[in-house]
Coordinates of C-alpha atoms in Angstrom, one line a residue:
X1 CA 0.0 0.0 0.0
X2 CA 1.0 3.6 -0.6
X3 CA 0.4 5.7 1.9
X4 CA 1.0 9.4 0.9
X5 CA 3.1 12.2 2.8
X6 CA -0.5 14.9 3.6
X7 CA 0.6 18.6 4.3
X8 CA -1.8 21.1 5.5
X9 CA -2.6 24.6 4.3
X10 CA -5.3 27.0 5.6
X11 CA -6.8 30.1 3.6
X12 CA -9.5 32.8 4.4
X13 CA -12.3 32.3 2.0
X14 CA -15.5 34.6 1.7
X15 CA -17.3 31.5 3.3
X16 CA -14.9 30.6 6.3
X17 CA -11.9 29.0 6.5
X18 CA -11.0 26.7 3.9
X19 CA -8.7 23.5 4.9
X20 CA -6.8 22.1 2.5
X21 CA -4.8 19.1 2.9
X22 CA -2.9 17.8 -0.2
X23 CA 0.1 14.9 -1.5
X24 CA 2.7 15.4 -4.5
X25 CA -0.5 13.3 -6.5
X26 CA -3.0 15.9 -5.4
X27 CA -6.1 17.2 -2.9
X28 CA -6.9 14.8 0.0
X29 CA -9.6 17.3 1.3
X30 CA -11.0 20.5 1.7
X31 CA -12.7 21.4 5.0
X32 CA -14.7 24.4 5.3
X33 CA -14.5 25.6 9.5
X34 CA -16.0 29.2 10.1
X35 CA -14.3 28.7 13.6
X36 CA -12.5 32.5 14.8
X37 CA -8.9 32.7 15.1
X38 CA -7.8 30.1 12.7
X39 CA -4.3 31.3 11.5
X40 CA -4.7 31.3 7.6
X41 CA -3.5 32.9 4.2
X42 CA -4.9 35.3 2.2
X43 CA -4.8 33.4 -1.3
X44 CA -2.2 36.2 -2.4
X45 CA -0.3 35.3 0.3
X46 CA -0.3 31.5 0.1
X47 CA 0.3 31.9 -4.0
X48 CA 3.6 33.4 -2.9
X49 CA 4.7 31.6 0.1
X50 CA 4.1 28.3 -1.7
X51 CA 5.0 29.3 -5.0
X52 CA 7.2 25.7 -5.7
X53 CA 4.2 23.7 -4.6
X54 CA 2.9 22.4 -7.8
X55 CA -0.3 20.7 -6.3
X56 CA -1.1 23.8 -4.0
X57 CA -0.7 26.2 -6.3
X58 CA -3.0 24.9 -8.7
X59 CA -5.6 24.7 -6.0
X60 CA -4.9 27.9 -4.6
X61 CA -4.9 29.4 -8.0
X62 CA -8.2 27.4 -8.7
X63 CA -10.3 28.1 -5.9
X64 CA -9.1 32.2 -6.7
X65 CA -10.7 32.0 -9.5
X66 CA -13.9 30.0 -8.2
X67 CA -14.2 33.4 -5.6
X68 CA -13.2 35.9 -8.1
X69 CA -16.6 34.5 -10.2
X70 CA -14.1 33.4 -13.1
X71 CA -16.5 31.1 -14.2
X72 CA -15.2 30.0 -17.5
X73 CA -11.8 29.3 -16.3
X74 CA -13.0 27.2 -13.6
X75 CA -14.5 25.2 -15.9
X76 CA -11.6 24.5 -18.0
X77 CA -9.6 23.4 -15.4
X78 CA -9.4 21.3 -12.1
X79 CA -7.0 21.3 -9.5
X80 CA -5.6 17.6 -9.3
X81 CA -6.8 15.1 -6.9
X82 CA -5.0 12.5 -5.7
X83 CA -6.4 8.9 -7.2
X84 CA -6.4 7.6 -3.7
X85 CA -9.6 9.6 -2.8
X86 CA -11.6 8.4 -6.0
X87 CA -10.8 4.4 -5.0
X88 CA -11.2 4.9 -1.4
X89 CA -14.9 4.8 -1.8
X90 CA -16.1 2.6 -4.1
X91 CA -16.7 2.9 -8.5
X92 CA -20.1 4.3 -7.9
X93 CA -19.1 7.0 -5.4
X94 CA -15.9 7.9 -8.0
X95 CA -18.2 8.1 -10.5
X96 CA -20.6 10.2 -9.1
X97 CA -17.9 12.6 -7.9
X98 CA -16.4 12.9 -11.2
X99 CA -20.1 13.1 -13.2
X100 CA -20.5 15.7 -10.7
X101 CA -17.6 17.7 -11.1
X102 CA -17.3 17.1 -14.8
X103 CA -20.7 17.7 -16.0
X104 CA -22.6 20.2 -13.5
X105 CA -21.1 23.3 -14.0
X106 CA -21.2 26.7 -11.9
X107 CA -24.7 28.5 -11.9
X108 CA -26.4 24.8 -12.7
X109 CA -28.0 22.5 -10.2
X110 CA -29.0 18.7 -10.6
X111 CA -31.3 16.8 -8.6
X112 CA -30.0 13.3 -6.5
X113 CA -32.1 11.4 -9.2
X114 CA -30.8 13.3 -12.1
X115 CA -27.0 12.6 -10.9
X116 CA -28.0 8.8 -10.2
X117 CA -29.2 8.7 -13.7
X118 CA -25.7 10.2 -15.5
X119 CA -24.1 7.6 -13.3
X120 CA -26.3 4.9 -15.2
X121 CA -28.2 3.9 -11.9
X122 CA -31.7 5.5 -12.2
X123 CA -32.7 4.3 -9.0
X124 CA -29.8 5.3 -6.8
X125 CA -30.4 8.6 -5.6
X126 CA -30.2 7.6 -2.3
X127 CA -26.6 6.2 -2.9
X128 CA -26.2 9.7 -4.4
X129 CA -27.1 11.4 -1.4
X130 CA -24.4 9.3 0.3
X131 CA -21.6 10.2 -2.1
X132 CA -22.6 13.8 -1.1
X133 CA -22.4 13.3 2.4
X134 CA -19.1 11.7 2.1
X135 CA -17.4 14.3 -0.2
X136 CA -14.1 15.3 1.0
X137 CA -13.2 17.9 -1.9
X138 CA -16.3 20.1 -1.5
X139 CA -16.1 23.3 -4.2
X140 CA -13.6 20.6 -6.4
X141 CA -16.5 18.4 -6.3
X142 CA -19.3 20.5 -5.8
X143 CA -21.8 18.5 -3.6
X144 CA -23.3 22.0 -3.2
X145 CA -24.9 21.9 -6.8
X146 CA -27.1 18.9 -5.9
X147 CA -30.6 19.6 -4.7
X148 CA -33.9 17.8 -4.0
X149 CA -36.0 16.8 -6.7
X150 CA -39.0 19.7 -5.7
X151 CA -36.1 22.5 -6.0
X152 CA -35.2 22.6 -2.1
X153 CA -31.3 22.6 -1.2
X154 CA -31.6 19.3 1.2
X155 CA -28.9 18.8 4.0
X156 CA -25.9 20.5 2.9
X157 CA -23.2 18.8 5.5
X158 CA -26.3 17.7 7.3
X159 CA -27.8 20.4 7.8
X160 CA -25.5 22.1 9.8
X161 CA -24.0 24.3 6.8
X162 CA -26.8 25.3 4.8
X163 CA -25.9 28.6 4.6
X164 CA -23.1 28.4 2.8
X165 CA -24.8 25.9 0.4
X166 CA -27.3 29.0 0.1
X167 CA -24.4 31.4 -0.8
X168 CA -22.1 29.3 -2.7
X169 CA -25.1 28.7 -5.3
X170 CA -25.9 32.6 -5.1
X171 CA -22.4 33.0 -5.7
X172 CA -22.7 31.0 -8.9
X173 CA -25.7 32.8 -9.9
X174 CA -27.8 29.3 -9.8
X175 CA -30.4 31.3 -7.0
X176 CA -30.8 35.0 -6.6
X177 CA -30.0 35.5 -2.8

């Protein structure tokens, strides 16, 4: 087995704090804490304190963009994850992770059915739901982008960060806030 060698890096974000934890192959995870008194970078600043960092940078860079509403060039381009996420959980949960981030782009929404249903599994929205809940690269994989069937947001890190669910869609200009 290959383990990998996980650094840490923290940066403000408009929606908290935004954890990042990353290999030489890619992103681990992505945890969003809205906890004061976190010490963490400015995106500026972590571009140029890390500028050697291959795998940060493009992250960093990356999730720039996603905040500075550059859209078009989030879409072109992802930050690399390392394959050791995708096989941790499963084919079904890789592919709806990579449907996901692949096909459902900023300022659209799909419903758990509709993502079970690019996945080839019509009836597994409920497995959707649990790929969702077990996302670990939230905004890379944007678990905030799938919504109930009747339009509702559903239980965006169960429940307990709807609001940035709410924002991170107004952001994208998929609801009017």
């Amino acid at each position: 087995m290959n383990l990998c060698s996980v650094l840490n890096c923290c940066l403000k974000a408009p929606i908290g704090i935004l954890n990042i934890s990353y290999c030489g192959k890619g992103i681990h995870s992505i945890e969003i804490s809205q906890i004061l008194g976190i010490a963490a970078l400015t995106f500026d600043g972590a571009l140029q304190k890390f500028s050697s960092d291959k795998v940060l940078m493009e992250c960093v860079q990356w999730l720039k963009l996603y905040f500075d509403s550059e859209f078009e060039a989030v879409k072109k381009s992802f930050p690399s994850i390392c394959p050791t996420i995708f096989a941790s959980k499963g084919k079904f949960t890789a592919c709806v992770w990579k449907t996901l981030a692949s096909k459902v782009p900023p300022g659209e929404t799909v419903s758990y059915g509709a993502l079970a249903a690019l996945c080839g599994n019509e009836g597994a929205g409920r497995a959707v739901g649990t790929a969702m809940a077990t996302n670990p690269i939230p905004l890379v994989v944007p678990c905030h982008r799938v919504i109930r069937s009747d339009g509702t947001l559903g239980q965006y890190s169960r429940g307990k960060k709807n609001d940035i669910k709410e924002w991170l869609l107004a952001h994208e200009g998929a609801i009017h806030s």
